[in-house]
Amino acid sequence: MLRYLIRRINLLVITFLIINLIAFIFQQNQNVLVESQDFWFKQYALFVFQNINGDLGVSSISGKPVFDELVSFLPATLELCFSAFLLSFIIGIPLGTLAGIYHQHWIRNLILSVTMVGYSIPVFWLALLLVMNSSLMLGWFPVSGRYDLLLEIPQVTGFGIIDVMWLEPQARWPALMSILSHLALPTLVLAVVPTTEVIRQLSNSMAKVMSENYIKAAATKGLSKRQIVTRHALHNALPPILPSLGLQFGNVLTMAMVLEVVFAWPGIGRWLISSIYQQDYIAIQGGMLAVSTLVIITFVITDLFTALIHPLRRREVYAQH
């Protein structure tokens, strides 16, 4: 496991250096090209050192350090992404398992057909459709924002669901309900694509596991289908798909940037797009570096977690080298 951990950390460091190199070249194009190769390398090393220490420059629009702005906006985006991932697992695992069990059956065809429709719908169009029907016409959910403007929630962690714990007991429940009602629509829209991925990949993995000999042996012992799935099939079908689902975090983060504009969600995506409109290059560079690094770290953590709970994953990686 130690050898596997070192390899993943090496991958993380190399990818981080490459991303910084791209950002550094972008920065040089905005300033003055250097003549000496040694001087260029020293500048790059200093650039990486500053980024590691959180020195991402100062926004030319707000005049605040970019790192401080990232810290204030990033929790709102992460809260939205985590909620979408949680919802995708709650919906996707039962449906993916059902589609895998009923292989070559109309139930699987129906589930995968609906999945394909969900995957094909543009998220911004679905977001506008839900806002028009669920918010403006029916009034079920708030149109935009993170919580009611009359509420004063202390910014302790930046995660609204957690920060309500610092409120007075009588104000805690209304504030939590306000946050959840504002979170509902963006989470529902953002969860569509990862849910379809969970269903599609889990159904394939489950269908493969259900054809294994140990599943047939469990059936001959008299176990019901529910016992076979819960005791033997599901915990063998889930781990192989976790790394690819970890890669979905990048897609979810990208879609969240679009949805934050539609729902006026005060996250890093809305902040980045506002920086692009205002041509705040320092903020754009710092934001993209932070987002890219976050995606890589998420992938590596997911891969390590998969290897920890699924030894076959480590064997596959060793076989590739």
PDB file of C-alpha atoms in Angstrom:
ATOM      1  CA  MET A   1       0.000   0.000   0.000  1.00  0.00           C
ATOM      2  CA  LEU A   2       2.927   2.350   0.742  1.00  0.00           C
ATOM      3  CA  ARG A   3       4.303   1.845  -2.760  1.00  0.00           C
ATOM      4  CA  TYR A   4       0.894   2.605  -4.241  1.00  0.00           C
ATOM      5  CA  LEU A   5       0.570   5.719  -2.064  1.00  0.00           C
ATOM      6  CA  ILE A   6       3.962   7.034  -3.234  1.00  0.00           C
ATOM      7  CA  ARG A   7       2.976   6.545  -6.879  1.00  0.00           C
ATOM      8  CA  ARG A   8      -0.273   8.464  -6.411  1.00  0.00           C
ATOM      9  CA  ILE A   9       1.560  11.306  -4.624  1.00  0.00           C
ATOM     10  CA  ASN A  10       4.100  11.467  -7.464  1.00  0.00           C
ATOM     11  CA  LEU A  11       1.240  11.740  -9.942  1.00  0.00           C
ATOM     12  CA  LEU A  12      -0.288  14.534  -7.855  1.00  0.00           C
ATOM     13  CA  VAL A  13       2.980  16.499  -7.668  1.00  0.00           C
ATOM     14  CA  ILE A  14       3.782  16.156 -11.388  1.00  0.00           C
ATOM     15  CA  THR A  15       0.290  17.193 -12.447  1.00  0.00           C
ATOM     16  CA  PHE A  16       0.382  20.142 -10.044  1.00  0.00           C
ATOM     17  CA  LEU A  17       3.716  21.308 -11.544  1.00  0.00           C
ATOM     18  CA  ILE A  18       2.339  21.022 -15.093  1.00  0.00           C
ATOM     19  CA  ILE A  19      -0.747  23.080 -14.195  1.00  0.00           C
ATOM     20  CA  ASN A  20       1.484  25.708 -12.597  1.00  0.00           C
ATOM     21  CA  LEU A  21       3.676  25.727 -15.720  1.00  0.00           C
ATOM     22  CA  ILE A  22       0.644  26.461 -17.911  1.00  0.00           C
ATOM     23  CA  ALA A  23      -0.457  29.233 -15.536  1.00  0.00           C
ATOM     24  CA  PHE A  24       3.091  30.614 -15.460  1.00  0.00           C
ATOM     25  CA  ILE A  25       3.293  30.752 -19.272  1.00  0.00           C
ATOM     26  CA  PHE A  26      -0.083  32.504 -19.306  1.00  0.00           C
ATOM     27  CA  GLN A  27       1.237  35.027 -16.774  1.00  0.00           C
ATOM     28  CA  GLN A  28       4.426  35.616 -18.791  1.00  0.00           C
ATOM     29  CA  ASN A  29       2.357  36.349 -21.891  1.00  0.00           C
ATOM     30  CA  GLN A  30       0.568  39.022 -19.878  1.00  0.00           C
ATOM     31  CA  ASN A  31       3.872  40.604 -18.795  1.00  0.00           C
ATOM     32  CA  VAL A  32       7.365  40.574 -20.324  1.00  0.00           C
ATOM     33  CA  LEU A  33       9.096  37.595 -21.916  1.00  0.00           C
ATOM     34  CA  VAL A  34      12.400  36.706 -20.262  1.00  0.00           C
ATOM     35  CA  GLU A  35      15.600  36.181 -22.199  1.00  0.00           C
ATOM     36  CA  SER A  36      17.621  33.828 -19.996  1.00  0.00           C
ATOM     37  CA  GLN A  37      16.493  30.218 -19.592  1.00  0.00           C
ATOM     38  CA  ASP A  38      17.980  30.056 -16.039  1.00  0.00           C
ATOM     39  CA  PHE A  39      16.137  33.213 -15.052  1.00  0.00           C
ATOM     40  CA  TRP A  40      12.929  31.766 -16.496  1.00  0.00           C
ATOM     41  CA  PHE A  41      13.364  28.604 -14.406  1.00  0.00           C
ATOM     42  CA  LYS A  42      13.996  30.603 -11.227  1.00  0.00           C
ATOM     43  CA  GLN A  43      10.894  32.660 -11.876  1.00  0.00           C
ATOM     44  CA  TYR A  44       8.880  29.496 -12.356  1.00  0.00           C
ATOM     45  CA  ALA A  45      10.228  27.996  -9.104  1.00  0.00           C
ATOM     46  CA  LEU A  46       9.325  31.220  -7.253  1.00  0.00           C
ATOM     47  CA  PHE A  47       5.860  31.156  -8.858  1.00  0.00           C
ATOM     48  CA  VAL A  48       5.244  27.588  -7.638  1.00  0.00           C
ATOM     49  CA  PHE A  49       6.574  28.413  -4.162  1.00  0.00           C
ATOM     50  CA  GLN A  50       4.223  31.409  -3.879  1.00  0.00           C
ATOM     51  CA  ASN A  51       1.222  29.326  -4.987  1.00  0.00           C
ATOM     52  CA  ILE A  52       2.008  26.606  -2.441  1.00  0.00           C
ATOM     53  CA  ASN A  53       2.083  29.279   0.274  1.00  0.00           C
ATOM     54  CA  GLY A  54      -1.283  30.676  -0.848  1.00  0.00           C
ATOM     55  CA  ASP A  55       0.154  33.837  -2.404  1.00  0.00           C
ATOM     56  CA  LEU A  56      -2.011  33.983  -5.564  1.00  0.00           C
ATOM     57  CA  GLY A  57      -1.760  37.727  -6.021  1.00  0.00           C
ATOM     58  CA  VAL A  58      -4.194  40.576  -5.433  1.00  0.00           C
ATOM     59  CA  SER A  59      -7.414  41.051  -7.380  1.00  0.00           C
ATOM     60  CA  SER A  60      -7.210  44.144  -9.588  1.00  0.00           C
ATOM     61  CA  ILE A  61     -10.962  44.767  -9.115  1.00  0.00           C
ATOM     62  CA  SER A  62     -11.641  44.213  -5.397  1.00  0.00           C
ATOM     63  CA  GLY A  63      -8.102  44.905  -4.157  1.00  0.00           C
ATOM     64  CA  LYS A  64      -8.275  41.837  -1.897  1.00  0.00           C
ATOM     65  CA  PRO A  65      -5.897  38.825  -1.921  1.00  0.00           C
ATOM     66  CA  VAL A  66      -7.178  36.202  -4.359  1.00  0.00           C
ATOM     67  CA  PHE A  67      -6.601  33.454  -1.770  1.00  0.00           C
ATOM     68  CA  ASP A  68      -8.932  35.187   0.725  1.00  0.00           C
ATOM     69  CA  GLU A  69     -11.650  35.500  -1.923  1.00  0.00           C
ATOM     70  CA  LEU A  70     -11.248  31.815  -2.832  1.00  0.00           C
ATOM     71  CA  VAL A  71     -11.605  30.817   0.823  1.00  0.00           C
ATOM     72  CA  SER A  72     -14.816  32.847   1.109  1.00  0.00           C
ATOM     73  CA  PHE A  73     -16.438  31.548  -2.121  1.00  0.00           C
ATOM     74  CA  LEU A  74     -15.211  27.947  -2.336  1.00  0.00           C
ATOM     75  CA  PRO A  75     -17.300  26.462   0.552  1.00  0.00           C
ATOM     76  CA  ALA A  76     -20.562  27.452  -1.171  1.00  0.00           C
ATOM     77  CA  THR A  77     -19.498  25.632  -4.348  1.00  0.00           C
ATOM     78  CA  LEU A  78     -18.314  22.572  -2.424  1.00  0.00           C
ATOM     79  CA  GLU A  79     -21.574  22.458  -0.488  1.00  0.00           C
ATOM     80  CA  LEU A  80     -23.481  22.429  -3.771  1.00  0.00           C
ATOM     81  CA  CYS A  81     -21.223  19.765  -5.349  1.00  0.00           C
ATOM     82  CA  PHE A  82     -21.285  17.487  -2.277  1.00  0.00           C
ATOM     83  CA  SER A  83     -25.090  17.736  -2.125  1.00  0.00           C
ATOM     84  CA  ALA A  84     -25.325  16.798  -5.814  1.00  0.00           C
ATOM     85  CA  PHE A  85     -22.980  13.830  -5.362  1.00  0.00           C
ATOM     86  CA  LEU A  86     -24.904  12.633  -2.302  1.00  0.00           C
ATOM     87  CA  LEU A  87     -28.194  12.834  -4.206  1.00  0.00           C
ATOM     88  CA  SER A  88     -26.680  11.039  -7.204  1.00  0.00           C
ATOM     89  CA  PHE A  89     -25.608   8.118  -4.973  1.00  0.00           C
ATOM     90  CA  ILE A  90     -28.981   7.988  -3.192  1.00  0.00           C
ATOM     91  CA  ILE A  91     -30.832   7.753  -6.524  1.00  0.00           C
ATOM     92  CA  GLY A  92     -28.179   6.066  -8.674  1.00  0.00           C
ATOM     93  CA  ILE A  93     -27.192   3.083  -6.506  1.00  0.00           C
ATOM     94  CA  PRO A  94     -30.680   1.508  -6.221  1.00  0.00           C
ATOM     95  CA  LEU A  95     -31.484   2.127  -9.904  1.00  0.00           C
ATOM     96  CA  GLY A  96     -28.040   0.962 -11.089  1.00  0.00           C
ATOM     97  CA  THR A  97     -28.312  -2.169  -8.956  1.00  0.00           C
ATOM     98  CA  LEU A  98     -31.782  -2.893 -10.321  1.00  0.00           C
ATOM     99  CA  ALA A  99     -30.577  -2.438 -13.908  1.00  0.00           C
ATOM    100  CA  GLY A 100     -27.617  -4.750 -13.242  1.00  0.00           C
ATOM    101  CA  ILE A 101     -29.727  -7.477 -11.657  1.00  0.00           C
ATOM    102  CA  TYR A 102     -32.300  -7.483 -14.451  1.00  0.00           C
ATOM    103  CA  HIS A 103     -29.768  -7.789 -17.257  1.00  0.00           C
ATOM    104  CA  GLN A 104     -31.354  -8.236 -20.732  1.00  0.00           C
ATOM    105  CA  HIS A 105     -34.739  -7.307 -19.291  1.00  0.00           C
ATOM    106  CA  TRP A 106     -37.166  -4.490 -20.107  1.00  0.00           C
ATOM    107  CA  ILE A 107     -36.522  -2.946 -16.663  1.00  0.00           C
ATOM    108  CA  ARG A 108     -32.860  -2.406 -17.552  1.00  0.00           C
ATOM    109  CA  ASN A 109     -33.793  -0.985 -20.960  1.00  0.00           C
ATOM    110  CA  LEU A 110     -36.279   1.405 -19.356  1.00  0.00           C
ATOM    111  CA  ILE A 111     -33.811   2.622 -16.709  1.00  0.00           C
ATOM    112  CA  LEU A 112     -30.987   3.097 -19.228  1.00  0.00           C
ATOM    113  CA  SER A 113     -33.301   4.904 -21.667  1.00  0.00           C
ATOM    114  CA  VAL A 114     -34.340   7.392 -18.984  1.00  0.00           C
ATOM    115  CA  THR A 115     -30.672   7.693 -18.022  1.00  0.00           C
ATOM    116  CA  MET A 116     -29.732   8.551 -21.596  1.00  0.00           C
ATOM    117  CA  VAL A 117     -32.409  11.255 -21.732  1.00  0.00           C
ATOM    118  CA  GLY A 118     -31.126  12.755 -18.467  1.00  0.00           C
ATOM    119  CA  TYR A 119     -27.534  12.706 -19.703  1.00  0.00           C
ATOM    120  CA  SER A 120     -28.489  14.469 -22.956  1.00  0.00           C
ATOM    121  CA  ILE A 121     -30.406  17.373 -21.401  1.00  0.00           C
ATOM    122  CA  PRO A 122     -28.341  20.599 -21.175  1.00  0.00           C
ATOM    123  CA  VAL A 123     -28.100  21.571 -17.505  1.00  0.00           C
ATOM    124  CA  PHE A 124     -28.688  25.298 -18.074  1.00  0.00           C
ATOM    125  CA  TRP A 125     -31.876  24.581 -20.059  1.00  0.00           C
ATOM    126  CA  LEU A 126     -33.134  22.205 -17.337  1.00  0.00           C
ATOM    127  CA  ALA A 127     -32.261  24.802 -14.680  1.00  0.00           C
ATOM    128  CA  LEU A 128     -34.239  27.538 -16.442  1.00  0.00           C
ATOM    129  CA  LEU A 129     -37.157  25.151 -16.984  1.00  0.00           C
ATOM    130  CA  LEU A 130     -37.303  24.222 -13.281  1.00  0.00           C
ATOM    131  CA  VAL A 131     -36.986  27.850 -12.187  1.00  0.00           C
ATOM    132  CA  MET A 132     -39.873  28.828 -14.451  1.00  0.00           C
ATOM    133  CA  ASN A 133     -42.183  25.985 -13.343  1.00  0.00           C
ATOM    134  CA  SER A 134     -41.196  25.119  -9.750  1.00  0.00           C
ATOM    135  CA  SER A 135     -40.309  28.603  -8.545  1.00  0.00           C
ATOM    136  CA  LEU A 136     -42.109  31.247 -10.611  1.00  0.00           C
ATOM    137  CA  MET A 137     -45.342  29.355 -11.419  1.00  0.00           C
ATOM    138  CA  LEU A 138     -45.811  27.015  -8.424  1.00  0.00           C
ATOM    139  CA  GLY A 139     -43.707  28.824  -5.811  1.00  0.00           C
ATOM    140  CA  TRP A 140     -42.309  25.599  -4.350  1.00  0.00           C
ATOM    141  CA  PHE A 141     -38.680  26.728  -4.171  1.00  0.00           C
ATOM    142  CA  PRO A 142     -36.844  30.087  -4.011  1.00  0.00           C
ATOM    143  CA  VAL A 143     -35.668  31.441  -7.344  1.00  0.00           C
ATOM    144  CA  SER A 144     -32.109  32.333  -6.382  1.00  0.00           C
ATOM    145  CA  GLY A 145     -29.621  32.914  -3.578  1.00  0.00           C
ATOM    146  CA  ARG A 146     -28.276  30.742  -0.781  1.00  0.00           C
ATOM    147  CA  TYR A 147     -30.706  31.662   2.013  1.00  0.00           C
ATOM    148  CA  ASP A 148     -33.187  34.403   2.925  1.00  0.00           C
ATOM    149  CA  LEU A 149     -31.615  37.856   2.961  1.00  0.00           C
ATOM    150  CA  LEU A 150     -33.176  38.637   6.346  1.00  0.00           C
ATOM    151  CA  LEU A 151     -31.173  35.848   7.999  1.00  0.00           C
ATOM    152  CA  GLU A 152     -27.772  36.550   9.537  1.00  0.00           C
ATOM    153  CA  ILE A 153     -25.771  33.306   9.517  1.00  0.00           C
ATOM    154  CA  PRO A 154     -22.199  33.552  10.864  1.00  0.00           C
ATOM    155  CA  GLN A 155     -19.462  32.560   8.392  1.00  0.00           C
ATOM    156  CA  VAL A 156     -17.547  30.051  10.523  1.00  0.00           C
ATOM    157  CA  THR A 157     -16.833  27.196   8.108  1.00  0.00           C
ATOM    158  CA  GLY A 158     -18.508  28.717   5.034  1.00  0.00           C
ATOM    159  CA  PHE A 159     -20.833  25.696   4.775  1.00  0.00           C
ATOM    160  CA  GLY A 160     -24.324  27.016   5.496  1.00  0.00           C
ATOM    161  CA  ILE A 161     -25.684  23.684   6.764  1.00  0.00           C
ATOM    162  CA  ILE A 162     -22.914  23.554   9.385  1.00  0.00           C
ATOM    163  CA  ASP A 163     -22.832  27.263  10.254  1.00  0.00           C
ATOM    164  CA  VAL A 164     -26.485  27.257  11.383  1.00  0.00           C
ATOM    165  CA  MET A 165     -25.298  25.318  14.463  1.00  0.00           C
ATOM    166  CA  TRP A 166     -23.829  28.598  15.803  1.00  0.00           C
ATOM    167  CA  LEU A 167     -27.255  30.290  15.747  1.00  0.00           C
ATOM    168  CA  GLU A 168     -29.621  30.554  18.700  1.00  0.00           C
ATOM    169  CA  PRO A 169     -31.756  27.388  19.114  1.00  0.00           C
ATOM    170  CA  GLN A 170     -34.999  29.157  18.164  1.00  0.00           C
ATOM    171  CA  ALA A 171     -33.438  30.536  14.940  1.00  0.00           C
ATOM    172  CA  ARG A 172     -31.599  27.357  13.949  1.00  0.00           C
ATOM    173  CA  TRP A 173     -34.464  25.383  12.396  1.00  0.00           C
ATOM    174  CA  PRO A 174     -35.901  28.233  10.222  1.00  0.00           C
ATOM    175  CA  ALA A 175     -32.393  29.021   8.962  1.00  0.00           C
ATOM    176  CA  LEU A 176     -31.723  25.359   8.130  1.00  0.00           C
ATOM    177  CA  MET A 177     -35.020  25.079   6.241  1.00  0.00           C
ATOM    178  CA  SER A 178     -34.200  28.252   4.320  1.00  0.00           C
ATOM    179  CA  ILE A 179     -30.802  26.860   3.311  1.00  0.00           C
ATOM    180  CA  LEU A 180     -32.236  23.491   2.263  1.00  0.00           C
ATOM    181  CA  SER A 181     -35.032  25.099   0.224  1.00  0.00           C
ATOM    182  CA  HIS A 182     -32.514  27.305  -1.625  1.00  0.00           C
ATOM    183  CA  LEU A 183     -30.224  24.294  -2.113  1.00  0.00           C
ATOM    184  CA  ALA A 184     -32.927  22.001  -3.535  1.00  0.00           C
ATOM    185  CA  LEU A 185     -33.209  23.164  -7.160  1.00  0.00           C
ATOM    186  CA  PRO A 186     -29.484  23.678  -7.926  1.00  0.00           C
ATOM    187  CA  THR A 187     -28.709  20.313  -6.316  1.00  0.00           C
ATOM    188  CA  LEU A 188     -31.416  18.557  -8.314  1.00  0.00           C
ATOM    189  CA  VAL A 189     -30.156  19.960 -11.611  1.00  0.00           C
ATOM    190  CA  LEU A 190     -26.487  19.408 -10.807  1.00  0.00           C
ATOM    191  CA  ALA A 191     -27.108  15.799  -9.749  1.00  0.00           C
ATOM    192  CA  VAL A 192     -28.601  14.744 -13.092  1.00  0.00           C
ATOM    193  CA  VAL A 193     -25.351  13.941 -14.914  1.00  0.00           C
ATOM    194  CA  PRO A 194     -23.494  12.167 -12.017  1.00  0.00           C
ATOM    195  CA  THR A 195     -26.673  10.163 -11.326  1.00  0.00           C
ATOM    196  CA  THR A 196     -26.751   8.896 -14.896  1.00  0.00           C
ATOM    197  CA  GLU A 197     -23.062   7.962 -14.614  1.00  0.00           C
ATOM    198  CA  VAL A 198     -23.644   6.065 -11.358  1.00  0.00           C
ATOM    199  CA  ILE A 199     -26.563   4.164 -12.905  1.00  0.00           C
ATOM    200  CA  ARG A 200     -24.746   3.332 -16.138  1.00  0.00           C
ATOM    201  CA  GLN A 201     -21.477   2.198 -14.586  1.00  0.00           C
ATOM    202  CA  LEU A 202     -23.025   0.369 -11.648  1.00  0.00           C
ATOM    203  CA  SER A 203     -25.421  -1.534 -13.893  1.00  0.00           C
ATOM    204  CA  ASN A 204     -22.518  -2.783 -16.032  1.00  0.00           C
ATOM    205  CA  SER A 205     -20.419  -3.649 -12.983  1.00  0.00           C
ATOM    206  CA  MET A 206     -23.345  -5.356 -11.245  1.00  0.00           C
ATOM    207  CA  ALA A 207     -24.207  -7.394 -14.353  1.00  0.00           C
ATOM    208  CA  LYS A 208     -20.603  -8.621 -14.495  1.00  0.00           C
ATOM    209  CA  VAL A 209     -20.540  -9.520 -10.785  1.00  0.00           C
ATOM    210  CA  MET A 210     -23.877 -11.347 -10.992  1.00  0.00           C
ATOM    211  CA  SER A 211     -22.417 -13.674 -13.619  1.00  0.00           C
ATOM    212  CA  GLU A 212     -19.500 -14.747 -11.374  1.00  0.00           C
ATOM    213  CA  ASN A 213     -19.318 -18.288 -10.005  1.00  0.00           C
ATOM    214  CA  TYR A 214     -19.438 -17.257  -6.335  1.00  0.00           C
ATOM    215  CA  ILE A 215     -22.805 -15.585  -6.966  1.00  0.00           C
ATOM    216  CA  LYS A 216     -24.104 -18.808  -8.542  1.00  0.00           C
ATOM    217  CA  ALA A 217     -22.727 -20.752  -5.551  1.00  0.00           C
ATOM    218  CA  ALA A 218     -24.558 -18.415  -3.158  1.00  0.00           C
ATOM    219  CA  ALA A 219     -27.782 -18.995  -5.109  1.00  0.00           C
ATOM    220  CA  THR A 220     -27.384 -22.773  -4.846  1.00  0.00           C
ATOM    221  CA  LYS A 221     -27.093 -22.414  -1.044  1.00  0.00           C
ATOM    222  CA  GLY A 222     -30.643 -21.066  -1.014  1.00  0.00           C
ATOM    223  CA  LEU A 223     -29.953 -17.356  -0.459  1.00  0.00           C
ATOM    224  CA  SER A 224     -32.596 -15.016  -1.796  1.00  0.00           C
ATOM    225  CA  LYS A 225     -31.768 -12.497  -4.517  1.00  0.00           C
ATOM    226  CA  ARG A 226     -31.899  -9.669  -1.978  1.00  0.00           C
ATOM    227  CA  GLN A 227     -29.403 -11.467   0.295  1.00  0.00           C
ATOM    228  CA  ILE A 228     -27.085 -12.209  -2.631  1.00  0.00           C
ATOM    229  CA  VAL A 229     -27.094  -8.573  -3.729  1.00  0.00           C
ATOM    230  CA  THR A 230     -26.627  -7.029  -0.268  1.00  0.00           C
ATOM    231  CA  ARG A 231     -24.099  -9.571   1.087  1.00  0.00           C
ATOM    232  CA  HIS A 232     -22.007 -10.434  -1.988  1.00  0.00           C
ATOM    233  CA  ALA A 233     -22.736  -8.465  -5.159  1.00  0.00           C
ATOM    234  CA  LEU A 234     -23.010  -4.794  -4.181  1.00  0.00           C
ATOM    235  CA  HIS A 235     -19.759  -4.414  -2.243  1.00  0.00           C
ATOM    236  CA  ASN A 236     -17.904  -6.104  -5.128  1.00  0.00           C
ATOM    237  CA  ALA A 237     -19.597  -4.033  -7.840  1.00  0.00           C
ATOM    238  CA  LEU A 238     -19.162  -0.579  -6.259  1.00  0.00           C
ATOM    239  CA  PRO A 239     -15.358  -0.249  -5.729  1.00  0.00           C
ATOM    240  CA  PRO A 240     -14.315  -0.679  -9.414  1.00  0.00           C
ATOM    241  CA  ILE A 241     -16.442   2.292 -10.486  1.00  0.00           C
ATOM    242  CA  LEU A 242     -15.334   4.709  -7.740  1.00  0.00           C
ATOM    243  CA  PRO A 243     -12.220   6.105  -9.565  1.00  0.00           C
ATOM    244  CA  SER A 244     -14.243   7.010 -12.660  1.00  0.00           C
ATOM    245  CA  LEU A 245     -16.898   8.583 -10.446  1.00  0.00           C
ATOM    246  CA  GLY A 246     -14.140  10.601  -8.782  1.00  0.00           C
ATOM    247  CA  LEU A 247     -13.276  11.989 -12.205  1.00  0.00           C
ATOM    248  CA  GLN A 248     -16.881  13.177 -12.455  1.00  0.00           C
ATOM    249  CA  PHE A 249     -16.078  15.751  -9.774  1.00  0.00           C
ATOM    250  CA  GLY A 250     -14.380  17.882 -12.425  1.00  0.00           C
ATOM    251  CA  ASN A 251     -17.485  17.798 -14.629  1.00  0.00           C
ATOM    252  CA  VAL A 252     -19.733  18.585 -11.671  1.00  0.00           C
ATOM    253  CA  LEU A 253     -17.534  21.522 -10.713  1.00  0.00           C
ATOM    254  CA  THR A 254     -17.679  22.840 -14.285  1.00  0.00           C
ATOM    255  CA  MET A 255     -21.461  22.531 -14.433  1.00  0.00           C
ATOM    256  CA  ALA A 256     -21.736  24.151 -11.001  1.00  0.00           C
ATOM    257  CA  MET A 257     -20.051  27.268 -12.424  1.00  0.00           C
ATOM    258  CA  VAL A 258     -22.828  27.580 -15.004  1.00  0.00           C
ATOM    259  CA  LEU A 259     -25.615  26.861 -12.526  1.00  0.00           C
ATOM    260  CA  GLU A 260     -24.248  29.360 -10.003  1.00  0.00           C
ATOM    261  CA  VAL A 261     -24.923  32.100 -12.544  1.00  0.00           C
ATOM    262  CA  VAL A 262     -28.464  30.833 -13.239  1.00  0.00           C
ATOM    263  CA  PHE A 263     -29.358  30.508  -9.526  1.00  0.00           C
ATOM    264  CA  ALA A 264     -27.261  33.491  -8.324  1.00  0.00           C
ATOM    265  CA  TRP A 265     -25.411  31.051  -6.069  1.00  0.00           C
ATOM    266  CA  PRO A 266     -22.523  32.873  -4.314  1.00  0.00           C
ATOM    267  CA  GLY A 267     -19.830  30.330  -5.189  1.00  0.00           C
ATOM    268  CA  ILE A 268     -16.482  30.267  -6.919  1.00  0.00           C
ATOM    269  CA  GLY A 269     -18.032  29.712 -10.376  1.00  0.00           C
ATOM    270  CA  ARG A 270     -20.080  32.905 -10.233  1.00  0.00           C
ATOM    271  CA  TRP A 271     -17.041  34.736  -8.871  1.00  0.00           C
ATOM    272  CA  LEU A 272     -14.834  33.402 -11.695  1.00  0.00           C
ATOM    273  CA  ILE A 273     -17.292  34.328 -14.455  1.00  0.00           C
ATOM    274  CA  SER A 274     -17.635  37.796 -12.924  1.00  0.00           C
ATOM    275  CA  SER A 275     -13.818  38.062 -12.969  1.00  0.00           C
ATOM    276  CA  ILE A 276     -13.792  37.104 -16.657  1.00  0.00           C
ATOM    277  CA  TYR A 277     -16.325  39.825 -17.475  1.00  0.00           C
ATOM    278  CA  GLN A 278     -14.216  42.365 -15.562  1.00  0.00           C
ATOM    279  CA  GLN A 279     -10.932  41.063 -17.123  1.00  0.00           C
ATOM    280  CA  ASP A 280      -9.422  40.442 -13.691  1.00  0.00           C
ATOM    281  CA  TYR A 281      -6.599  38.174 -14.940  1.00  0.00           C
ATOM    282  CA  ILE A 282      -4.991  37.627 -11.513  1.00  0.00           C
ATOM    283  CA  ALA A 283      -8.287  36.362 -10.084  1.00  0.00           C
ATOM    284  CA  ILE A 284      -8.921  34.154 -13.143  1.00  0.00           C
ATOM    285  CA  GLN A 285      -5.467  32.609 -12.873  1.00  0.00           C
ATOM    286  CA  GLY A 286      -5.734  31.993  -9.131  1.00  0.00           C
ATOM    287  CA  GLY A 287      -9.252  30.585  -9.443  1.00  0.00           C
ATOM    288  CA  MET A 288      -8.366  28.174 -12.227  1.00  0.00           C
ATOM    289  CA  LEU A 289      -5.280  27.004 -10.335  1.00  0.00           C
ATOM    290  CA  ALA A 290      -7.379  26.342  -7.235  1.00  0.00           C
ATOM    291  CA  VAL A 291     -10.107  24.521  -9.158  1.00  0.00           C
ATOM    292  CA  SER A 292      -7.610  22.381 -11.111  1.00  0.00           C
ATOM    293  CA  THR A 293      -5.714  21.449  -7.956  1.00  0.00           C
ATOM    294  CA  LEU A 294      -8.968  20.591  -6.195  1.00  0.00           C
ATOM    295  CA  VAL A 295     -10.011  18.250  -9.018  1.00  0.00           C
ATOM    296  CA  ILE A 296      -6.639  16.460  -8.985  1.00  0.00           C
ATOM    297  CA  ILE A 297      -6.632  16.060  -5.210  1.00  0.00           C
ATOM    298  CA  THR A 298     -10.181  14.675  -5.325  1.00  0.00           C
ATOM    299  CA  PHE A 299      -9.214  12.124  -7.961  1.00  0.00           C
ATOM    300  CA  VAL A 300      -6.132  10.977  -6.023  1.00  0.00           C
ATOM    301  CA  ILE A 301      -8.088  10.707  -2.743  1.00  0.00           C
ATOM    302  CA  THR A 302     -10.816   8.702  -4.505  1.00  0.00           C
ATOM    303  CA  ASP A 303      -8.220   6.422  -6.073  1.00  0.00           C
ATOM    304  CA  LEU A 304      -6.481   5.861  -2.733  1.00  0.00           C
ATOM    305  CA  PHE A 305      -9.781   5.174  -0.997  1.00  0.00           C
ATOM    306  CA  THR A 306     -10.687   2.668  -3.722  1.00  0.00           C
ATOM    307  CA  ALA A 307      -7.332   0.921  -3.357  1.00  0.00           C
ATOM    308  CA  LEU A 308      -7.790   0.812   0.403  1.00  0.00           C
ATOM    309  CA  ILE A 309     -11.145  -0.944   0.257  1.00  0.00           C
ATOM    310  CA  HIS A 310     -10.563  -2.916  -2.963  1.00  0.00           C
ATOM    311  CA  PRO A 311      -7.181  -4.748  -3.185  1.00  0.00           C
ATOM    312  CA  LEU A 312      -7.838  -5.748  -6.826  1.00  0.00           C
ATOM    313  CA  ARG A 313      -7.407  -2.092  -7.767  1.00  0.00           C
ATOM    314  CA  ARG A 314      -3.816  -2.121  -6.440  1.00  0.00           C
ATOM    315  CA  ARG A 315      -3.132  -5.332  -8.355  1.00  0.00           C
ATOM    316  CA  GLU A 316      -4.368  -3.741 -11.600  1.00  0.00           C
ATOM    317  CA  VAL A 317      -2.043  -0.758 -11.161  1.00  0.00           C
ATOM    318  CA  TYR A 318       0.955  -2.968 -10.353  1.00  0.00           C
ATOM    319  CA  ALA A 319       0.218  -5.068 -13.437  1.00  0.00           C
ATOM    320  CA  GLN A 320       0.305  -1.928 -15.609  1.00  0.00           C
ATOM    321  CA  HIS A 321       3.849  -1.142 -14.445  1.00  0.00           C
TER     322      HIS A 321
END
